[in-house]
GROMACS .gro file of C-alpha atoms in nm:
model
  462
    1MET     CA    1   2.845   2.763  -2.057
    2ASN     CA    2   2.666   2.590  -2.346
    3ARG     CA    3   2.348   2.383  -2.319
    4SER     CA    4   2.516   2.044  -2.277
    5GLU     CA    5   2.745   2.176  -2.005
    6ALA     CA    6   2.447   2.328  -1.823
    7VAL     CA    7   2.260   1.998  -1.837
    8GLU     CA    8   2.562   1.810  -1.703
    9ALA     CA    9   2.598   2.063  -1.421
   10ILE     CA   10   2.233   2.016  -1.323
   11ARG     CA   11   2.273   1.638  -1.332
   12SER     CA   12   2.588   1.642  -1.119
   13PRO     CA   13   2.545   1.454  -0.787
   14ILE     CA   14   2.619   1.762  -0.575
   15PHE     CA   15   2.355   1.981  -0.742
   16ALA     CA   16   2.095   1.706  -0.789
   17PHE     CA   17   2.113   1.577  -0.432
   18SER     CA   18   2.110   1.933  -0.295
   19LEU     CA   19   1.800   2.013  -0.498
   20ALA     CA   20   1.630   1.687  -0.398
   21ILE     CA   21   1.699   1.751  -0.029
   22ALA     CA   22   1.579   2.112  -0.054
   23VAL     CA   23   1.253   2.006  -0.222
   24ALA     CA   24   1.198   1.730   0.035
   25VAL     CA   25   1.263   1.958   0.333
   26ALA     CA   26   1.038   2.234   0.195
   27THR     CA   27   0.759   1.981   0.138
   28TRP     CA   28   0.796   1.839   0.489
   29LEU     CA   29   0.780   2.187   0.642
   30LEU     CA   30   0.477   2.298   0.440
   31ALA     CA   31   0.266   1.987   0.507
   32SER     CA   32   0.205   1.798   0.829
   33GLY     CA   33   0.197   1.448   0.974
   34SER     CA   34   0.279   1.123   0.799
   35THR     CA   35   0.153   1.262   0.468
   36ALA     CA   36   0.426   1.528   0.475
   37THR     CA   37   0.694   1.265   0.538
   38MET     CA   38   0.579   1.035   0.258
   39LEU     CA   39   0.534   1.322   0.014
   40ALA     CA   40   0.883   1.451   0.099
   41ILE     CA   41   1.034   1.107   0.029
   42THR     CA   42   0.835   1.086  -0.295
   43LEU     CA   43   0.955   1.422  -0.428
   44PHE     CA   44   1.313   1.350  -0.316
   45CYS     CA   45   1.313   1.031  -0.525
   46ILE     CA   46   1.137   1.196  -0.821
   47VAL     CA   47   1.399   1.471  -0.845
   48LEU     CA   48   1.678   1.211  -0.850
   49TRP     CA   49   1.491   0.988  -1.096
   50VAL     CA   50   1.443   1.278  -1.337
   51LEU     CA   51   1.797   1.420  -1.311
   52THR     CA   52   1.965   1.075  -1.276
   53PRO     CA   53   2.287   1.178  -1.095
   54VAL     CA   54   2.299   0.813  -0.985
   55PRO     CA   55   2.139   0.503  -1.140
   56PRO     CA   56   1.759   0.496  -1.087
   57SER     CA   57   1.787   0.165  -0.901
   58TYR     CA   58   2.024   0.324  -0.649
   59THR     CA   59   1.775   0.604  -0.592
   60GLY     CA   60   1.511   0.337  -0.540
   61LEU     CA   61   1.732   0.173  -0.278
   62ILE     CA   62   1.764   0.507  -0.095
   63GLY     CA   63   1.387   0.550  -0.110
   64LEU     CA   64   1.330   0.203   0.037
   65GLY     CA   65   1.567   0.285   0.322
   66LEU     CA   66   1.395   0.616   0.397
   67ILE     CA   67   1.051   0.453   0.400
   68ALA     CA   68   1.175   0.173   0.627
   69VAL     CA   69   1.320   0.422   0.877
   70THR     CA   70   1.031   0.669   0.880
   71PHE     CA   71   0.740   0.425   0.841
   72SER     CA   72   0.799   0.050   0.855
   73THR     CA   73   0.995  -0.226   0.685
   74GLU     CA   74   0.663  -0.382   0.584
   75LEU     CA   75   0.570  -0.074   0.380
   76ALA     CA   76   0.923  -0.038   0.242
   77LEU     CA   77   0.924  -0.397   0.114
   78VAL     CA   78   0.564  -0.411  -0.006
   79GLY     CA   79   0.681  -0.365  -0.365
   80PHE     CA   80   0.854  -0.703  -0.352
   81GLN     CA   81   0.513  -0.861  -0.287
   82LYS     CA   82   0.367  -0.724  -0.611
   83PRO     CA   83   0.330  -0.974  -0.899
   84ALA     CA   84   0.441  -0.703  -1.143
   85THR     CA   85   0.780  -0.680  -0.969
   86TRP     CA   86   0.844  -1.049  -1.015
   87LEU     CA   87   0.704  -1.046  -1.367
   88ILE     CA   88   0.995  -0.816  -1.445
   89GLY     CA   89   1.241  -1.036  -1.256
   90PHE     CA   90   1.133  -1.352  -1.435
   91GLY     CA   91   1.115  -1.157  -1.760
   92LEU     CA   92   1.484  -1.072  -1.725
   93LEU     CA   93   1.558  -1.444  -1.699
   94MET     CA   94   1.338  -1.507  -2.004
   95GLY     CA   95   1.543  -1.256  -2.199
   96GLU     CA   96   1.870  -1.417  -2.089
   97ALA     CA   97   1.745  -1.762  -2.191
   98THR     CA   98   1.636  -1.623  -2.528
   99ARG     CA   99   1.985  -1.482  -2.577
  100GLN     CA  100   2.170  -1.797  -2.466
  101SER     CA  101   1.956  -2.020  -2.688
  102GLY     CA  102   2.042  -1.812  -2.993
  103LEU     CA  103   1.674  -1.746  -3.061
  104ALA     CA  104   1.715  -1.368  -3.034
  105SER     CA  105   1.992  -1.358  -3.294
  106GLY     CA  106   1.818  -1.620  -3.508
  107VAL     CA  107   1.489  -1.430  -3.520
  108GLY     CA  108   1.681  -1.109  -3.580
  109ARG     CA  109   1.860  -1.257  -3.881
  110TRP     CA  110   1.537  -1.405  -4.015
  111LEU     CA  111   1.355  -1.072  -3.991
  112ALA     CA  112   1.645  -0.877  -4.135
  113THR     CA  113   1.696  -1.098  -4.441
  114ARG     CA  114   1.325  -1.082  -4.528
  115THR     CA  115   1.296  -0.709  -4.473
  116ILE     CA  116   1.614  -0.591  -4.645
  117GLY     CA  117   1.526  -0.747  -4.979
  118ASP     CA  118   1.802  -0.750  -5.243
  119PRO     CA  119   2.131  -0.697  -5.052
  120THR     CA  120   2.299  -0.544  -5.357
  121GLU     CA  121   2.046  -0.259  -5.366
  122ALA     CA  122   2.019  -0.201  -4.992
  123ASP     CA  123   2.150   0.108  -4.816
  124SER     CA  124   2.149   0.182  -4.445
  125VAL     CA  125   1.875   0.446  -4.449
  126ARG     CA  126   1.629   0.246  -4.658
  127THR     CA  127   1.704  -0.073  -4.467
  128TYR     CA  128   1.653   0.105  -4.136
  129ARG     CA  129   1.325   0.254  -4.254
  130ARG     CA  130   1.193  -0.085  -4.365
  131LEU     CA  131   1.300  -0.256  -4.044
  132LEU     CA  132   1.155   0.017  -3.824
  133LEU     CA  133   0.815   0.003  -3.992
  134ALA     CA  134   0.794  -0.377  -4.015
  135LEU     CA  135   0.912  -0.437  -3.659
  136SER     CA  136   0.685  -0.169  -3.513
  137ILE     CA  137   0.374  -0.301  -3.687
  138GLY     CA  138   0.465  -0.655  -3.583
  139ALA     CA  139   0.525  -0.552  -3.222
  140HIS     CA  140   0.191  -0.372  -3.217
  141ALA     CA  141   0.015  -0.679  -3.358
  142LEU     CA  142   0.157  -0.880  -3.069
  143ALA     CA  143  -0.058  -0.669  -2.835
  144PHE     CA  144  -0.364  -0.857  -2.963
  145LEU     CA  145  -0.217  -1.186  -2.834
  146VAL     CA  146  -0.011  -1.107  -2.521
  147PRO     CA  147  -0.214  -0.919  -2.257
  148SER     CA  148   0.074  -0.745  -2.079
  149ALA     CA  149   0.296  -0.473  -2.219
  150LEU     CA  150   0.567  -0.577  -1.972
  151VAL     CA  151   0.576  -0.930  -2.110
  152ARG     CA  152   0.587  -0.806  -2.469
  153ILE     CA  153   0.874  -0.569  -2.392
  154LEU     CA  154   1.075  -0.840  -2.218
  155ALA     CA  155   1.020  -1.082  -2.506
  156LEU     CA  156   1.102  -0.832  -2.782
  157ALA     CA  157   1.399  -0.649  -2.627
  158PRO     CA  158   1.667  -0.917  -2.694
  159ILE     CA  159   1.560  -0.948  -3.058
  160LEU     CA  160   1.564  -0.573  -3.113
  161ARG     CA  161   1.910  -0.540  -2.959
  162GLU     CA  162   2.041  -0.805  -3.197
  163LEU     CA  163   1.890  -0.631  -3.498
  164GLY     CA  164   2.026  -0.295  -3.389
  165SER     CA  165   2.376  -0.438  -3.373
  166LEU     CA  166   2.369  -0.469  -3.754
  167PHE     CA  167   2.408  -0.090  -3.779
  168ASP     CA  168   2.718   0.110  -3.690
  169SER     CA  169   2.498   0.416  -3.625
  170ARG     CA  170   2.395   0.461  -3.262
  171ALA     CA  171   2.085   0.651  -3.375
  172ALA     CA  172   1.975   0.349  -3.578
  173ARG     CA  173   2.034   0.112  -3.286
  174VAL     CA  174   1.830   0.329  -3.050
  175GLY     CA  175   1.553   0.380  -3.306
  176LEU     CA  176   1.516   0.009  -3.384
  177TYR     CA  177   1.496  -0.057  -3.012
  178LEU     CA  178   1.254   0.221  -2.913
  179GLY     CA  179   1.028   0.220  -3.220
  180PRO     CA  180   0.879  -0.130  -3.187
  181LEU     CA  181   0.868  -0.117  -2.806
  182PHE     CA  182   0.688   0.217  -2.810
  183ALA     CA  183   0.450   0.085  -3.077
  184THR     CA  184   0.348  -0.211  -2.862
  185PHE     CA  185   0.328   0.010  -2.550
  186TYR     CA  186   0.153   0.324  -2.674
  187GLY     CA  187  -0.083   0.136  -2.903
  188SER     CA  188  -0.208  -0.083  -2.619
  189ALA     CA  189  -0.455   0.187  -2.510
  190GLY     CA  190  -0.668   0.090  -2.809
  191ILE     CA  191  -0.704  -0.277  -2.710
  192LEU     CA  192  -0.885  -0.380  -2.390
  193THR     CA  193  -0.668  -0.684  -2.318
  194ALA     CA  194  -0.335  -0.529  -2.420
  195ASP     CA  195  -0.230  -0.379  -2.087
  196LEU     CA  196  -0.295  -0.415  -1.715
  197PRO     CA  197  -0.441  -0.064  -1.649
  198ASN     CA  198  -0.708  -0.133  -1.913
  199ILE     CA  199  -0.802  -0.457  -1.739
  200ILE     CA  200  -0.800  -0.298  -1.392
  201ILE     CA  201  -1.027  -0.010  -1.497
  202SER     CA  202  -1.273  -0.231  -1.685
  203GLY     CA  203  -1.277  -0.471  -1.388
  204PHE     CA  204  -1.365  -0.192  -1.144
  205SER     CA  205  -1.635  -0.073  -1.383
  206GLN     CA  206  -1.796  -0.416  -1.373
  207SER     CA  207  -1.754  -0.484  -1.000
  208ILE     CA  208  -1.849  -0.139  -0.863
  209ALA     CA  209  -2.099  -0.002  -1.113
  210GLY     CA  210  -2.212  -0.317  -1.294
  211HIS     CA  211  -2.110  -0.149  -1.620
  212THR     CA  212  -1.941  -0.379  -1.870
  213ILE     CA  213  -1.714  -0.249  -2.145
  214SER     CA  214  -1.686  -0.528  -2.402
  215TRP     CA  215  -1.372  -0.596  -2.604
  216SER     CA  216  -1.543  -0.492  -2.928
  217GLU     CA  217  -1.687  -0.175  -2.772
  218TRP     CA  218  -1.343  -0.076  -2.644
  219TRP     CA  219  -1.191  -0.149  -2.985
  220LEU     CA  220  -1.455   0.054  -3.169
  221HIS     CA  221  -1.415   0.353  -2.938
  222MET     CA  222  -1.038   0.357  -2.903
  223TYR     CA  223  -0.849   0.157  -3.163
  224PRO     CA  224  -0.884   0.377  -3.475
  225VAL     CA  225  -0.726   0.680  -3.304
  226MET     CA  226  -0.540   0.555  -2.995
  227GLY     CA  227  -0.441   0.224  -3.150
  228LEU     CA  228  -0.350   0.240  -3.517
  229ALA     CA  229  -0.313   0.618  -3.562
  230ARG     CA  230  -0.109   0.647  -3.243
  231VAL     CA  231   0.128   0.371  -3.349
  232LEU     CA  232   0.191   0.543  -3.682
  233LEU     CA  233   0.248   0.873  -3.498
  234VAL     CA  234   0.499   0.708  -3.263
  235ILE     CA  235   0.685   0.549  -3.554
  236GLY     CA  236   0.712   0.889  -3.721
  237ILE     CA  237   0.846   1.053  -3.404
  238VAL     CA  238   1.106   0.782  -3.349
  239TYR     CA  239   1.216   0.808  -3.713
  240ALA     CA  240   1.247   1.187  -3.681
  241PHE     CA  241   1.463   1.156  -3.369
  242PHE     CA  242   1.670   0.847  -3.450
  243ARG     CA  243   1.782   0.753  -3.799
  244PRO     CA  244   2.120   0.672  -3.954
  245SER     CA  245   2.307   0.918  -4.170
  246ALA     CA  246   2.340   0.849  -4.541
  247ASP     CA  247   2.708   0.761  -4.507
  248SER     CA  248   2.658   0.511  -4.225
  249SER     CA  249   2.689   0.140  -4.285
  250PHE     CA  250   2.524  -0.180  -4.173
  251THR     CA  251   2.625  -0.543  -4.170
  252LEU     CA  252   2.427  -0.797  -4.367
  253PRO     CA  253   2.302  -1.071  -4.132
  254GLU     CA  254   2.495  -1.394  -4.146
  255SER     CA  255   2.315  -1.704  -4.261
  256GLY     CA  256   2.556  -1.958  -4.124
  257PRO     CA  257   2.470  -2.269  -3.921
  258THR     CA  258   2.304  -2.223  -3.583
  259ASP     CA  259   2.190  -2.449  -3.302
  260GLY     CA  260   1.843  -2.488  -3.446
  261ALA     CA  261   1.734  -2.739  -3.182
  262ALA     CA  262   1.793  -2.498  -2.893
  263GLN     CA  263   1.617  -2.217  -3.078
  264ARG     CA  264   1.317  -2.436  -3.155
  265ARG     CA  265   1.291  -2.546  -2.792
  266MET     CA  266   1.310  -2.186  -2.667
  267LEU     CA  267   1.045  -2.083  -2.918
  268ALA     CA  268   0.825  -2.367  -2.795
  269PHE     CA  269   0.873  -2.254  -2.434
  270LEU     CA  270   0.773  -1.898  -2.528
  271LEU     CA  271   0.466  -2.028  -2.709
  272VAL     CA  272   0.367  -2.216  -2.393
  273GLY     CA  273   0.395  -1.888  -2.203
  274ALA     CA  274   0.202  -1.702  -2.473
  275SER     CA  275  -0.080  -1.957  -2.453
  276ILE     CA  276  -0.105  -1.894  -2.078
  277TRP     CA  277  -0.103  -1.515  -2.129
  278ALA     CA  278  -0.356  -1.523  -2.411
  279THR     CA  279  -0.606  -1.741  -2.219
  280ASP     CA  280  -0.606  -1.548  -1.892
  281PHE     CA  281  -0.978  -1.484  -1.936
  282VAL     CA  282  -1.028  -1.860  -1.887
  283HIS     CA  283  -0.800  -1.943  -1.592
  284GLY     CA  284  -0.751  -1.598  -1.435
  285PHE     CA  285  -0.376  -1.643  -1.378
  286HIS     CA  286  -0.159  -1.332  -1.347
  287PRO     CA  287   0.091  -1.296  -1.635
  288VAL     CA  288   0.371  -1.375  -1.389
  289ILE     CA  289   0.258  -1.740  -1.393
  290GLY     CA  290   0.329  -1.766  -1.765
  291ALA     CA  291   0.672  -1.612  -1.712
  292VAL     CA  292   0.750  -1.859  -1.431
  293VAL     CA  293   0.657  -2.152  -1.655
  294VAL     CA  294   0.882  -2.025  -1.937
  295VAL     CA  295   1.176  -1.973  -1.698
  296ILE     CA  296   1.136  -2.319  -1.543
  297LEU     CA  297   1.132  -2.485  -1.885
  298ALA     CA  298   1.416  -2.274  -2.028
  299PHE     CA  299   1.654  -2.350  -1.740
  300LEU     CA  300   1.547  -2.711  -1.680
  301PRO     CA  301   1.852  -2.944  -1.698
  302THR     CA  302   1.870  -3.149  -2.019
  303VAL     CA  303   1.543  -3.010  -2.155
  304GLY     CA  304   1.620  -2.640  -2.120
  305VAL     CA  305   1.840  -2.414  -2.330
  306ALA     CA  306   2.028  -2.206  -2.070
  307ASP     CA  307   2.248  -2.256  -1.764
  308PHE     CA  308   2.087  -2.130  -1.444
  309ASP     CA  309   2.422  -2.118  -1.262
  310THR     CA  310   2.548  -1.844  -1.496
  311ALA     CA  311   2.220  -1.656  -1.542
  312GLY     CA  312   2.301  -1.391  -1.284
  313ARG     CA  313   2.629  -1.291  -1.445
  314ASP     CA  314   2.477  -1.105  -1.739
  315VAL     CA  315   2.142  -1.001  -1.591
  316ASP     CA  316   2.109  -0.679  -1.392
  317PHE     CA  317   1.852  -0.746  -1.123
  318SER     CA  318   1.903  -0.406  -0.958
  319ILE     CA  319   1.597  -0.283  -1.150
  320LEU     CA  320   1.388  -0.463  -0.885
  321PHE     CA  321   1.492  -0.198  -0.630
  322PHE     CA  322   1.362   0.069  -0.867
  323ILE     CA  323   1.030  -0.109  -0.918
  324ALA     CA  324   0.989  -0.190  -0.548
  325ALA     CA  325   1.047   0.173  -0.450
  326VAL     CA  326   0.790   0.298  -0.702
  327PHE     CA  327   0.527   0.059  -0.565
  328ALA     CA  328   0.619   0.133  -0.201
  329ILE     CA  329   0.576   0.505  -0.265
  330GLY     CA  330   0.237   0.444  -0.427
  331ASP     CA  331   0.118   0.234  -0.134
  332GLY     CA  332   0.260   0.486   0.113
  333LEU     CA  333   0.074   0.777  -0.045
  334THR     CA  334  -0.243   0.569  -0.033
  335GLU     CA  335  -0.199   0.462   0.331
  336THR     CA  336  -0.141   0.819   0.447
  337GLY     CA  337  -0.463   0.927   0.275
  338PHE     CA  338  -0.289   1.167   0.038
  339THR     CA  339  -0.410   0.996  -0.277
  340ASP     CA  340  -0.776   0.977  -0.176
  341ARG     CA  341  -0.783   1.339  -0.060
  342SER     CA  342  -0.605   1.460  -0.373
  343ALA     CA  343  -0.828   1.262  -0.609
  344THR     CA  344  -1.145   1.376  -0.432
  345TYR     CA  345  -1.032   1.738  -0.433
  346LEU     CA  346  -0.938   1.729  -0.799
  347LEU     CA  347  -1.265   1.562  -0.902
  348GLU     CA  348  -1.459   1.840  -0.728
  349LEU     CA  349  -1.297   2.085  -0.970
  350ILE     CA  350  -1.460   1.920  -1.273
  351PRO     CA  351  -1.736   2.141  -1.419
  352THR     CA  352  -2.021   1.887  -1.432
  353ASP     CA  353  -2.238   2.134  -1.623
  354GLY     CA  354  -1.977   2.163  -1.898
  355SER     CA  355  -1.970   1.980  -2.228
  356LEU     CA  356  -1.864   1.616  -2.241
  357ALA     CA  357  -1.534   1.712  -2.404
  358VAL     CA  358  -1.453   1.948  -2.114
  359ILE     CA  359  -1.536   1.680  -1.857
  360LEU     CA  360  -1.325   1.421  -2.040
  361ALA     CA  361  -1.033   1.663  -2.063
  362SER     CA  362  -1.064   1.732  -1.689
  363VAL     CA  363  -1.056   1.361  -1.602
  364PHE     CA  364  -0.760   1.312  -1.835
  365PHE     CA  365  -0.550   1.586  -1.678
  366ILE     CA  366  -0.642   1.485  -1.321
  367THR     CA  367  -0.522   1.132  -1.393
  368PHE     CA  368  -0.222   1.270  -1.578
  369ALA     CA  369  -0.127   1.485  -1.276
  370LEU     CA  370  -0.148   1.190  -1.035
  371THR     CA  371   0.094   0.986  -1.249
  372PHE     CA  372   0.370   1.230  -1.161
  373LEU     CA  373   0.350   1.104  -0.802
  374MET     CA  374   0.250   0.740  -0.846
  375GLU     CA  375   0.315   0.457  -1.090
  376GLY     CA  376   0.039   0.413  -1.346
  377LEU     CA  377  -0.098   0.086  -1.207
  378ALA     CA  378  -0.126   0.244  -0.862
  379VAL     CA  379  -0.315   0.541  -1.005
  380ALA     CA  380  -0.560   0.309  -1.182
  381SER     CA  381  -0.613   0.108  -0.863
  382VAL     CA  382  -0.668   0.415  -0.642
  383LEU     CA  383  -0.844   0.667  -0.867
  384THR     CA  384  -1.093   0.439  -1.043
  385PRO     CA  385  -1.292   0.337  -0.729
  386ILE     CA  386  -1.328   0.710  -0.648
  387LEU     CA  387  -1.407   0.811  -1.006
  388ILE     CA  388  -1.686   0.557  -1.064
  389PRO     CA  389  -1.921   0.684  -0.786
  390TYR     CA  390  -1.853   1.037  -0.909
  391ILE     CA  391  -1.958   0.940  -1.263
  392ASP     CA  392  -2.275   0.777  -1.132
  393ALA     CA  393  -2.369   1.072  -0.909
  394ALA     CA  394  -2.307   1.325  -1.188
  395GLY     CA  395  -2.513   1.124  -1.438
  396LEU     CA  396  -2.224   1.096  -1.684
  397PRO     CA  397  -2.172   0.813  -1.936
  398PHE     CA  398  -1.936   0.556  -1.785
  399THR     CA  399  -1.750   0.438  -2.093
  400PRO     CA  400  -1.600   0.764  -2.230
  401VAL     CA  401  -1.508   0.895  -1.883
  402LEU     CA  402  -1.325   0.575  -1.788
  403LEU     CA  403  -1.156   0.566  -2.128
  404ALA     CA  404  -1.033   0.922  -2.068
  405GLU     CA  405  -0.859   0.787  -1.758
  406VAL     CA  406  -0.705   0.509  -1.968
  407LEU     CA  407  -0.564   0.763  -2.213
  408ALA     CA  408  -0.379   0.945  -1.934
  409LEU     CA  409  -0.231   0.616  -1.812
  410SER     CA  410  -0.046   0.573  -2.139
  411SER     CA  411   0.084   0.931  -2.168
  412TYR     CA  412   0.393   0.945  -1.951
  413PHE     CA  413   0.692   1.178  -1.945
  414PHE     CA  414   0.942   1.001  -1.717
  415PRO     CA  415   1.044   0.636  -1.668
  416TYR     CA  416   0.950   0.622  -1.299
  417GLN     CA  417   0.584   0.677  -1.394
  418SER     CA  418   0.551   0.333  -1.553
  419ALA     CA  419   0.709  -0.005  -1.489
  420VAL     CA  420   0.709  -0.060  -1.865
  421LEU     CA  421   0.930   0.244  -1.926
  422ILE     CA  422   1.162   0.134  -1.646
  423VAL     CA  423   1.211  -0.201  -1.820
  424ILE     CA  424   1.265  -0.035  -2.159
  425LEU     CA  425   1.537   0.181  -2.003
  426THR     CA  426   1.703  -0.110  -1.827
  427GLU     CA  427   1.692  -0.362  -2.111
  428GLY     CA  428   1.830  -0.135  -2.382
  429ASP     CA  429   2.158   0.039  -2.454
  430LEU     CA  430   2.017   0.390  -2.434
  431GLU     CA  431   2.055   0.693  -2.213
  432THR     CA  432   1.784   0.818  -1.979
  433ARG     CA  433   1.778   1.148  -2.167
  434GLU     CA  434   1.702   0.971  -2.497
  435LEU     CA  435   1.410   0.785  -2.342
  436ILE     CA  436   1.268   1.094  -2.171
  437VAL     CA  437   1.289   1.310  -2.484
  438THR     CA  438   1.108   1.046  -2.688
  439THR     CA  439   0.837   0.976  -2.430
  440VAL     CA  440   0.771   1.348  -2.386
  441ALA     CA  441   0.744   1.394  -2.763
  442CYS     CA  442   0.509   1.096  -2.804
  443SER     CA  443   0.289   1.203  -2.513
  444VAL     CA  444   0.274   1.570  -2.615
  445ALA     CA  445   0.190   1.471  -2.973
  446THR     CA  446  -0.084   1.245  -2.841
  447ILE     CA  447  -0.231   1.522  -2.625
  448VAL     CA  448  -0.209   1.793  -2.892
  449VAL     CA  449  -0.300   1.594  -3.205
  450LEU     CA  450  -0.490   1.278  -3.114
  451LEU     CA  451  -0.669   1.365  -2.791
  452PRO     CA  452  -0.899   1.629  -2.949
  453ILE     CA  453  -0.989   1.381  -3.224
  454GLN     CA  454  -1.061   1.107  -2.970
  455PHE     CA  455  -1.277   1.333  -2.754
  456GLY     CA  456  -1.456   1.449  -3.067
  457LEU     CA  457  -1.544   1.086  -3.147
  458PHE     CA  458  -1.671   1.037  -2.793
  459SER     CA  459  -1.893   1.343  -2.837
  460VAL     CA  460  -2.037   1.185  -3.152
  461PHE     CA  461  -2.101   0.851  -2.979
  462TYR     CA  462  -2.253   1.011  -2.668
   0.00000   0.00000   0.00000
């Protein structure tokens, strides 16, 4: 049996479900009470999400059912009350409207024609390289304007799919999709307003400890290494994994007539949404409000650019079951007390008399470990209120310790750990294995190469 056959055997429904059930039963027998039940459900779902014998959304549906039966329907459905869940739902409609209006293909053609240069001298490898770099840098720059990685992913995905369709190489299509999305996602750790975990952690720092981390302070501490350098590292990894062969071909973008009016209206609607997202520090609205406004305008009769009656035909809303299950598990682990006990126990292991670099590494890996059980936003919401009193009692500097937590919340291995990765998987034409391999490579490279540099800078500052 070769490697591919072994992987397929492990991912087969019979083996995967048997393993998931065995892990769940063993966990339930070893622990006790409601914590044992919730932890068993959690590990059952994680095994299926990692091996993917069935679609992740279907596993999420099973998880919701198990939680409803063993706990309550209120806990099972709590994920549907989260704004992030509906940000994804409305984001899917935004993407469909962008596609129907022709804006996705129009922007794709515009970017391609200006990146390719002289068509007579272009070849697939050089064209791909130029597009990958230009799109990734542009997607990263968008993080300075749009304060939610989820929103940026949902806005960029249709455009990247259109650009990828110019290449006959699957590797090129996957690379052009993952490269820019990973650039805007992984680079967000370097910008305070670029992602929700950053905002949550800085908010707790202000409300609990009275310690403010300013935008410029965050940028100075984090952006050189975990912003710019990390984006370049991610681009290099994606290019190493996914690039077209020299004999592959690509299609020059057409420059024929398009429905410019519909595209301009859709662009205007997106700019309205972007203005709401970029000014959240003024009005305090959750990013979902901006998405709702864009969807209302895009599907408004006469004024809009898309038909609401047909929107559900091409949009897969089953991802909401996946997201809801992830959030329900996070809330369940919190309600049973597992998260608080685990975080407290792990924090007690930190050697407070060690060097700052050792303490930062300990906080990083504690946070990193918790993300294997809970979605990143849940970890930030649960761990930070426990971590801040610990920092104060130990006499540690607040900023570098909290930033070490941030670093772990952008270093994932599997899609279920982050709603952003779930959306990337759902929106693109790529396999779960391709996403996992790339996320593992990017996260391992971050930990091995960039993390020591970042902690070294913290040691200089503090």
